[in-house]
Short mmCIF file of C-alpha atoms in Angstrom, two decimals:
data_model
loop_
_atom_site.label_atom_id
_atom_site.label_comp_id
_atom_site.label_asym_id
_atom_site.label_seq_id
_atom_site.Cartn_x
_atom_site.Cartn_y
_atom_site.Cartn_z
CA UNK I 74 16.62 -7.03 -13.22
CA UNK I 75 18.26 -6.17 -9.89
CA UNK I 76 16.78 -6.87 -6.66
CA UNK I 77 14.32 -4.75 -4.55
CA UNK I 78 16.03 -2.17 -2.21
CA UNK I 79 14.37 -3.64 0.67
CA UNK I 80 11.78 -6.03 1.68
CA UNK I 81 9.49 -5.36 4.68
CA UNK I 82 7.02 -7.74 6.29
CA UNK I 83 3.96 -6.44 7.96
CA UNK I 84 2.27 -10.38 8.98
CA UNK I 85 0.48 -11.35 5.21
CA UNK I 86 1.53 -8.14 3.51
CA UNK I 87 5.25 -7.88 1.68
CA UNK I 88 6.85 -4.65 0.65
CA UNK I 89 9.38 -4.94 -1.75
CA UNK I 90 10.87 -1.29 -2.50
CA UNK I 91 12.27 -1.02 -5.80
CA UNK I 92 12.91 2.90 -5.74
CA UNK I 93 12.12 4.87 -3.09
CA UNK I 94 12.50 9.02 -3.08
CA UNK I 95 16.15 9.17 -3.17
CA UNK I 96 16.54 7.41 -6.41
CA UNK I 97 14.01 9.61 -8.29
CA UNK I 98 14.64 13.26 -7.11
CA UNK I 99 11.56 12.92 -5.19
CA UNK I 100 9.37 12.40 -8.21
CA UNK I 101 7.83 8.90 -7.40
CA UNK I 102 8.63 5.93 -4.88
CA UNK I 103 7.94 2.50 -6.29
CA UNK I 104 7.30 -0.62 -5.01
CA UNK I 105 5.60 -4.48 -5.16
CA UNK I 106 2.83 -5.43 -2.28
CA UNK I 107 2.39 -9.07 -1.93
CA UNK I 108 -0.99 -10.09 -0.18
CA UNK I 109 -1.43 -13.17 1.33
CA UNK I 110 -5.04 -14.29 1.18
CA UNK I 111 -7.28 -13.08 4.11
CA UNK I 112 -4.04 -11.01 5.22
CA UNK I 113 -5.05 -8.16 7.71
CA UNK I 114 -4.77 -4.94 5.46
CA UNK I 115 -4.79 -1.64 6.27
CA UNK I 116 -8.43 0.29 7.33
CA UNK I 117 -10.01 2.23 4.39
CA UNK I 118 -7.94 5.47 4.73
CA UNK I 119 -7.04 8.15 2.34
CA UNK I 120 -3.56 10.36 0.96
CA UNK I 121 -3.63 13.60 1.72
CA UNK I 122 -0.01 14.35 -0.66
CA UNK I 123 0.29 11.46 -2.81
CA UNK I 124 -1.24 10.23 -5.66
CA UNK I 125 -1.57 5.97 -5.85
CA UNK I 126 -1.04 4.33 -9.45
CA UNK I 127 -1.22 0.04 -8.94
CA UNK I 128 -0.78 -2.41 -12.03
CA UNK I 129 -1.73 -5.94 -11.67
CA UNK I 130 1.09 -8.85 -11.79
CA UNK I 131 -0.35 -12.11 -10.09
CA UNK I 132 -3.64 -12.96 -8.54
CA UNK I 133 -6.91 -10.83 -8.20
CA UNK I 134 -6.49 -8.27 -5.64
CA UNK I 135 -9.99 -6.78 -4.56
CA UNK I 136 -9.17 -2.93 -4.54
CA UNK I 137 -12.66 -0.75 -3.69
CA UNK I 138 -11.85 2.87 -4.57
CA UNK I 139 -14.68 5.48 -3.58
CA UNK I 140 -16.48 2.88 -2.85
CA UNK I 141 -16.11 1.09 -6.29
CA UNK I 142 -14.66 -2.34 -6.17
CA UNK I 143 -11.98 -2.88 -8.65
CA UNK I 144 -10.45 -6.28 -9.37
CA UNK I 145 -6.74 -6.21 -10.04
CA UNK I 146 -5.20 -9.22 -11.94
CA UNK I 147 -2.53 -9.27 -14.16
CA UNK I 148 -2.11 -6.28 -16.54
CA UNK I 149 -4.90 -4.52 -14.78
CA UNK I 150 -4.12 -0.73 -13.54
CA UNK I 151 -6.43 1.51 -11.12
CA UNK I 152 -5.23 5.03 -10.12
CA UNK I 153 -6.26 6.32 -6.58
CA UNK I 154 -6.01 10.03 -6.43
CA UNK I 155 -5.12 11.61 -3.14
CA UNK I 156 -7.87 12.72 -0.85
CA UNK I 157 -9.80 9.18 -2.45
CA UNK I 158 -10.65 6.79 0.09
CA UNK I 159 -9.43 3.39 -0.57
CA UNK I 160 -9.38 -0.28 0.32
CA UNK I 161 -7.65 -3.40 -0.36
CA UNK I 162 -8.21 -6.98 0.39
CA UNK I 163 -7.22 -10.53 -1.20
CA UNK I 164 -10.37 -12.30 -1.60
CA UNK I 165 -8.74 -15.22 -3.30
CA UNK I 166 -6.84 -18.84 -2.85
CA UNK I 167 -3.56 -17.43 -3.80
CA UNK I 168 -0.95 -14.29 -3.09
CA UNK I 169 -1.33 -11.60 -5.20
CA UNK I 170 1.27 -9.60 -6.35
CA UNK I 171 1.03 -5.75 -7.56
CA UNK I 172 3.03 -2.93 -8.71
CA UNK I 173 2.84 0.07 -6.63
CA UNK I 174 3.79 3.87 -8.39
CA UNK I 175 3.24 6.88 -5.33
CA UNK I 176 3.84 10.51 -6.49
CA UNK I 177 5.19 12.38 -5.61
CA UNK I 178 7.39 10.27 -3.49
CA UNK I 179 6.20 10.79 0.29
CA UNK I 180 5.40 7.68 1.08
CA UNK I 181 8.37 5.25 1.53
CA UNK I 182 10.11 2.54 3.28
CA UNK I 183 10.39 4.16 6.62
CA UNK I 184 5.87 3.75 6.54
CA UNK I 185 6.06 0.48 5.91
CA UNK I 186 8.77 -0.25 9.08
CA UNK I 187 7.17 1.77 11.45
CA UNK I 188 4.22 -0.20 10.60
CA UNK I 189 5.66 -3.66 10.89
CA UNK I 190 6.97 -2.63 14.42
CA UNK I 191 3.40 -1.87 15.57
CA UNK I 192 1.75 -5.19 13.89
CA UNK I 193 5.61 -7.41 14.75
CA UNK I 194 4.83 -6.62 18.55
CA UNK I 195 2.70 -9.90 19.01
CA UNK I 196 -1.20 -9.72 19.41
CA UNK I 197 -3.25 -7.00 17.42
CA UNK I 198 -1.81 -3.71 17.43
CA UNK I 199 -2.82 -0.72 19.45
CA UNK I 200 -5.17 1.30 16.80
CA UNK I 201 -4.20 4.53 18.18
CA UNK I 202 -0.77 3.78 17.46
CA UNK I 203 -1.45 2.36 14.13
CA UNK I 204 -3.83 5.58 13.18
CA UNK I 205 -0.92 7.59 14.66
CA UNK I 206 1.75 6.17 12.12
CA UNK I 207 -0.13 6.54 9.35
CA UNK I 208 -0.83 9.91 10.00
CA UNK I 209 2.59 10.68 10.57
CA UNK I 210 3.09 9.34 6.85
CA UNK I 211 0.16 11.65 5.60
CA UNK I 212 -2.45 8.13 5.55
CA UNK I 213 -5.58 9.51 6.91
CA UNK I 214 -8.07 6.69 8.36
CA UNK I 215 -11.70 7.10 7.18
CA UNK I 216 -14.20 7.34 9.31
CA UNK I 217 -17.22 4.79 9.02
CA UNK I 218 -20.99 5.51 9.78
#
């Protein structure tokens, strides 16, 4: 097995992109998320292009998908269509690590980097910046009551 592409580091979260768009004609970007337990994770937010397929390969990662918690350990799956609001958060002792699958392939590495400039700046990060970003990416944040 060859190694990732690239690995990005947003404080407790670690992207390692194993194909992004280029590699696939656009079809699908993949990649593995490492969580660190009680790493800060993105707000609940949504896709508006994308389609989000994850697959369990260490730990129990806490994914709540319309609302519905969904524990992801090894050999587990959950598929988050676009326009589903979504959440992620490592409950746990340990790291988890999981399998991400986006089509088609809109979301990518540059996401991720933009992102880790924003949280790599020292202190919490602006969250009109960070809502900004992901919007750029086509993340939309969801609103809470």
């Amino acid at each position: 097995m060859s190694a990732p592409k690239e690995i990005i580091r947003l404080g407790g979260i670690e992207i390692r992109f194993l194909l992004e768009s280029s590699d696939t004609g656009g079809v699908n970007s993949v990649f593995e998320f490492i969580v660190a337990p009680g790493a800060r994770v993105p707000a609940p937010h949504y896709h508006e292009g994308f389609d989000e397929l994850l697959y369990g390969l260490d730990g129990a990662l806490t994914f709540t998908v319309n609302g519905q918690p969904h524990i992801i350990q090894p050999g587990d799956r959950c598929f988050v269509p676009r326009g589903v609001v979504h959440h992620f958060v490592n409950e746990g002792t340990v790291a988890t690590r999981t399998l991400t699958v986006i089509t088609p392939a809109l979301l990518g590495p540059a996401y991720f980097r933009d992102m880790a400039a924003l949280v790599g700046g020292g202190g919490p990060p602006d969250p009109a910046k960070v809502t900004e970003v992901m919007r750029t990416h086509g993340l939309v944040v969801a609103l809470t009551g």
